[in-house]
Amino acid sequence: MRVRNKPWAKDKLNQYSQYVISEPEKHKGNWSELFGNDNPIHIEVGTGKGKFVTEMAKANPEINYIGIELFESVLVTALDLILEDERPNVKLLNVNAKDLTDYFAEGDVDRVYLNFSDPWPKTRHAKRRLTYKTFLNLYEKILVKGGEIHFKTDNQGLFEYSLKSFSEYGLLLTFISLDLHKSDFEGNIMTEYEEKFSSKGQRIYRCEVKYQNEK
């Protein structure tokens, strides 16, 4: 993803500490205290400009959402969307996904969303894919027993790779669509990329998988 540098982004993110959590490690194991309730927590890894996570928060006020994004210049757009509505059930983290266990304890998270992740098409970059086995192990460490991953992409190669990765890891496939927008799936909330790709007639792939772990 090409990111346009916004040198002022960091300062703006720091101004809204009620939404952008500057020291998330301090909330590890007690995110319910920050949200002020015991509602389930869903995280989106690679939240981008924030359309999905903010729209999900509006549609599901009984769920707490956390958008995770590495790039400040992208995350500031997500912050702008939150400020339009000021929903208390959505927060943002400007951190690297590979460090998730620094910020979340076992059972902190009920669901992980992966939307239009970078496909890293070259074989030598497979370990960077968010559906690679090391990332699946990270998610397992922070999810509740039987926690889920919901995955969407326009990239057929990444989708096929991910299905294989999920299967080899021992995840249970509970839903699959090879053409989401022509299916009978209800309640789909699109990301910015999804709107762009689907408007061009590109197929959107989606699946849901569940951990079969015993904790």
mmCIF file of C-alpha atoms in Angstrom, residues 7 18 28 31 45 47 54 60 64 70 83 99 118-119 125 128 144-145 156 161 164 172 179 191 198 201 215:
data_model
loop_
_atom_site.group_PDB
_atom_site.id
_atom_site.type_symbol
_atom_site.label_atom_id
_atom_site.label_comp_id
_atom_site.label_asym_id
_atom_site.label_seq_id
_atom_site.Cartn_x
_atom_site.Cartn_y
_atom_site.Cartn_z
ATOM 1 C CA PRO A 7 4.014 14.786 9.054
ATOM 2 C CA GLN A 18 -9.646 8.778 24.301
ATOM 3 C CA LYS A 28 -3.346 -5.892 28.542
ATOM 4 C CA TRP A 31 -9.504 -3.764 28.224
ATOM 5 C CA VAL A 45 -5.708 -6.118 12.028
ATOM 6 C CA THR A 47 -7.644 -1.285 9.755
ATOM 7 C CA THR A 54 -16.181 2.479 12.478
ATOM 8 C CA ASN A 60 -23.120 -3.207 16.782
ATOM 9 C CA ASN A 64 -16.206 -3.113 21.425
ATOM 10 C CA LEU A 70 0.932 0.482 11.561
ATOM 11 C CA LEU A 83 -14.631 11.980 15.436
ATOM 12 C CA ASP A 99 3.438 -7.545 18.651
ATOM 13 C CA ASP A 118 -1.288 -7.115 1.749
ATOM 14 C CA PRO A 119 -0.975 -10.346 -0.304
ATOM 15 C CA HIS A 125 7.633 -13.007 1.647
ATOM 16 C CA ARG A 128 4.661 -11.527 6.194
ATOM 17 C CA VAL A 144 -11.108 -16.697 23.667
ATOM 18 C CA LYS A 145 -11.641 -20.435 23.364
ATOM 19 C CA GLN A 156 -7.590 -15.164 -5.321
ATOM 20 C CA TYR A 161 -3.096 -19.726 0.252
ATOM 21 C CA LYS A 164 -4.599 -23.958 2.980
ATOM 22 C CA LEU A 172 -12.455 -25.164 11.361
ATOM 23 C CA ASP A 179 -18.143 -14.284 -4.768
ATOM 24 C CA THR A 191 -14.003 -1.452 3.394
ATOM 25 C CA SER A 198 -16.300 -4.437 -6.364
ATOM 26 C CA GLY A 201 -16.620 -5.988 -11.056
ATOM 27 C CA LYS A 215 -8.042 -23.491 27.063
#
